[in-house]
mmCIF file of C-alpha atoms in Angstrom:
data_model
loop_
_atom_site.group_PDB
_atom_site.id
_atom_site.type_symbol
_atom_site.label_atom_id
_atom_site.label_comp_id
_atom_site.label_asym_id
_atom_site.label_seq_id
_atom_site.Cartn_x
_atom_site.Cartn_y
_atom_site.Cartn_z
ATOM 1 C CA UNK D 1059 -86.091 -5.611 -97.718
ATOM 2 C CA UNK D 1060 -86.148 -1.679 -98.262
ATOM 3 C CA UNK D 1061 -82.444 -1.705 -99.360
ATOM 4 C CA UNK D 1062 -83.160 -5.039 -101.708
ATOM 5 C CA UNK D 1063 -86.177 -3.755 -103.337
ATOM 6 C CA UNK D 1064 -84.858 0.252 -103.834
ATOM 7 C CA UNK D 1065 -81.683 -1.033 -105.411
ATOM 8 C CA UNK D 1066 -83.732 -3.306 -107.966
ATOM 9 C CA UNK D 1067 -85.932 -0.087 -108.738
ATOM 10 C CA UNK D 1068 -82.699 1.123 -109.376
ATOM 11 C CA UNK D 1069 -81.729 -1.262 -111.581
ATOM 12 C CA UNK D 1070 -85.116 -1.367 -113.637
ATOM 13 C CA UNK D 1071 -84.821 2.686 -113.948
ATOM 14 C CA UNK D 1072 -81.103 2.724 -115.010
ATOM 15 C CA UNK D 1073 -81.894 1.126 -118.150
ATOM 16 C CA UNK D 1074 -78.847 1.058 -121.255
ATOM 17 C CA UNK D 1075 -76.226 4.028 -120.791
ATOM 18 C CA UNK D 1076 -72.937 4.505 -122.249
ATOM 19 C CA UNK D 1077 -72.849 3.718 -125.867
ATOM 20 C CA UNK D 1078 -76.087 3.968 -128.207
ATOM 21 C CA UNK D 1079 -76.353 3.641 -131.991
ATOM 22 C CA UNK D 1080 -76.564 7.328 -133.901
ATOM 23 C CA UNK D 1081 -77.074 6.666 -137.530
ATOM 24 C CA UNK D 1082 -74.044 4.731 -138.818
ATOM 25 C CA UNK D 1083 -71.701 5.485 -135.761
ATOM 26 C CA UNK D 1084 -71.868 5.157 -131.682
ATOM 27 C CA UNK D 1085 -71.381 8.244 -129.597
ATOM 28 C CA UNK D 1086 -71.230 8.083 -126.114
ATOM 29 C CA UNK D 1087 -73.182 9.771 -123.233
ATOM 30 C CA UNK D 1088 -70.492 11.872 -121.635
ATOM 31 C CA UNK D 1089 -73.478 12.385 -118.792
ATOM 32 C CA UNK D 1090 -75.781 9.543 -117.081
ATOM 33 C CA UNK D 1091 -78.601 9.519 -114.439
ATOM 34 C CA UNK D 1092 -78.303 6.648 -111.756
ATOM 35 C CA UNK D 1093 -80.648 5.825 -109.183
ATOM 36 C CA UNK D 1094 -79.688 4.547 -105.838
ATOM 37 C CA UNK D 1095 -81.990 2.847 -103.620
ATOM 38 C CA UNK D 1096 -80.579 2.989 -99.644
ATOM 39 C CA UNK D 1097 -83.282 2.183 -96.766
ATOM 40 C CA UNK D 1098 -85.337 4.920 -96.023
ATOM 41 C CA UNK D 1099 -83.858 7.113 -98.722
ATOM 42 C CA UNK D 1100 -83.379 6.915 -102.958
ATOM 43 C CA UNK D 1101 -80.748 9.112 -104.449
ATOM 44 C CA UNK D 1102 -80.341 10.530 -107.835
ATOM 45 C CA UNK D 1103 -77.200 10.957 -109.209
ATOM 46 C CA UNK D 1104 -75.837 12.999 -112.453
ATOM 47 C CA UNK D 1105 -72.442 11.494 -112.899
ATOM 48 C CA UNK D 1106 -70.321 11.612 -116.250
ATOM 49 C CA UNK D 1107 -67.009 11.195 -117.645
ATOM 50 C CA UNK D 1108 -65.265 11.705 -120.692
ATOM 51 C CA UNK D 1109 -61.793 9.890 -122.698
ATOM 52 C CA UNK D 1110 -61.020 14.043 -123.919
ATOM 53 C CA UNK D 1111 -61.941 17.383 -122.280
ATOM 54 C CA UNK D 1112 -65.727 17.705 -123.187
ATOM 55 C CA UNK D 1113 -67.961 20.746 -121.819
ATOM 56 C CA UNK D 1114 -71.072 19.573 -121.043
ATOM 57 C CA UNK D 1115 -74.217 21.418 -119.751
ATOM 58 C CA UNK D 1116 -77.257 19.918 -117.918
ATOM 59 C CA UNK D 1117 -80.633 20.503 -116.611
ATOM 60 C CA UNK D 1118 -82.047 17.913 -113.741
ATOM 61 C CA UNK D 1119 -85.914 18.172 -113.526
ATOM 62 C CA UNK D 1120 -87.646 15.540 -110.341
ATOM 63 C CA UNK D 1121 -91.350 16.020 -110.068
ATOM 64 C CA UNK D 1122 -93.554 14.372 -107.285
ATOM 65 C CA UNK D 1123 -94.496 14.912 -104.036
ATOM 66 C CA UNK D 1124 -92.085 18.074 -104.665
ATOM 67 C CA UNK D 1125 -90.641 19.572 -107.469
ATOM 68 C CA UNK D 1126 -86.071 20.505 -107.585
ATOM 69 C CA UNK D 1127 -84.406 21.520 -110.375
ATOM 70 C CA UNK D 1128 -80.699 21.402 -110.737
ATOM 71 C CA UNK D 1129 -78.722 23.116 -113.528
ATOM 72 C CA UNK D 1130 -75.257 23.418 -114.771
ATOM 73 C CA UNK D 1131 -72.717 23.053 -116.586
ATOM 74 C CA UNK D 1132 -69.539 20.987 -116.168
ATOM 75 C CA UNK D 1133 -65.902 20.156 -117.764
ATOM 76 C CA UNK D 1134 -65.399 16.259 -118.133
ATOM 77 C CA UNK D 1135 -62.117 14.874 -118.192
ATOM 78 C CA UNK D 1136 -60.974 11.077 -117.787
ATOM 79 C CA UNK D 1137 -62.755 9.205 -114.498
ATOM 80 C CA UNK D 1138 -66.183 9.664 -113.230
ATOM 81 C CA UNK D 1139 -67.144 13.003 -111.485
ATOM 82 C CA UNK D 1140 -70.405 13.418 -109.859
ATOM 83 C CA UNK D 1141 -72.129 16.383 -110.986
ATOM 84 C CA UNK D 1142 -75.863 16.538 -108.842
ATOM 85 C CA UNK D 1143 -77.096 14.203 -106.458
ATOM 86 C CA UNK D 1144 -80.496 14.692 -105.122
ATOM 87 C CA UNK D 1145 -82.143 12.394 -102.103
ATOM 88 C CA UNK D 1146 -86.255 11.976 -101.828
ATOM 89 C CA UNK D 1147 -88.095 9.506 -99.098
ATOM 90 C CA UNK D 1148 -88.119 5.541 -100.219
ATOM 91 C CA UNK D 1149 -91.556 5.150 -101.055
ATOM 92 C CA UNK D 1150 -92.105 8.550 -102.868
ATOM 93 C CA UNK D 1151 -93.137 8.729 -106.574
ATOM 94 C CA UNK D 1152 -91.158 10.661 -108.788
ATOM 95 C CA UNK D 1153 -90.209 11.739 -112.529
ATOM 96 C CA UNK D 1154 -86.738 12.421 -113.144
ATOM 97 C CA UNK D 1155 -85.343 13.760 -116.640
ATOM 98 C CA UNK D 1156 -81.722 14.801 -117.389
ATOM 99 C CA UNK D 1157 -81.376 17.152 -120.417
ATOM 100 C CA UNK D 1158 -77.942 17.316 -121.912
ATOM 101 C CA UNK D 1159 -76.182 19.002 -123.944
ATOM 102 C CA UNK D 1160 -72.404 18.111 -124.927
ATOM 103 C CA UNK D 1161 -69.827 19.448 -127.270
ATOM 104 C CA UNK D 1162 -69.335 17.457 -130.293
ATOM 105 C CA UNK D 1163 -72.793 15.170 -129.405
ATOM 106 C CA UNK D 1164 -76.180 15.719 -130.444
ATOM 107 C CA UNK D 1165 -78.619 16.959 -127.325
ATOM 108 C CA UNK D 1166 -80.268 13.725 -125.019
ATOM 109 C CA UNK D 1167 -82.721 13.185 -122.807
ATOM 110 C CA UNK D 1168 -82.884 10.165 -120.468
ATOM 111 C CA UNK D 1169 -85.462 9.564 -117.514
ATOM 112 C CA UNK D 1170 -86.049 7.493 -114.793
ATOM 113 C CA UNK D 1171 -89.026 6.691 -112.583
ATOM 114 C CA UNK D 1172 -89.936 5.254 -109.746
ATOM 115 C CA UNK D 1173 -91.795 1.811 -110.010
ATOM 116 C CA UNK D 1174 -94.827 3.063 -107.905
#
């Protein structure tokens, strides 16, 4: 039941990635924030990935029972990469938001939270 109901809070936090309307053209995120409900544990991950070399750099804010914050910067190139993954207790609430910043795209912010 744990592993069922963390991967459809997953789900409901992922929400649309990839390709969003700008003004008359679509960009893509070259960054994305997935959730990842496992039993007794739910996992945050920064992954991204990019058709052409693209320089990307990110901030990773969680707030709730605790507070991490992971920063960096990264060079995308072709398949996914993994950039941060951070793990909190199934059951815990939490605020995540991803701040990006990518050559050649205009700054983003997505975030997830958990469906407490």
């Amino acid at each position: 039941m744990n592993g069922l109901f963390g991967l459809l809070v997953g789900l409901i936090c992922i929400g649309p990635v990839g390709k969003e309307k700008d003004g008359m053209h679509i960009t893509t995120r070259p960054l994305v924030l997935d959730v990842i409900g496992d039993g007794p544990t739910t996992t945050l991950i920064v992954a991204g990935s990019a058709p052409e070399l693209k320089r990307v750099r990110y901030s990773l804010v969680v707030e709730g029972q605790s507070y991490t914050r992971h920063a960096g910067s990264a060079t995308l190139y072709g398949e996914r990469q993994i950039i941060s993954r951070v793990r909190l207790q199934a059951g815990e609430r939490w605020t995540a938001t991803l701040m990006v910043e990518a050559e050649g795209n205009p700054p983003y912010r997505l975030v997830r939270t958990s469906a407490h």
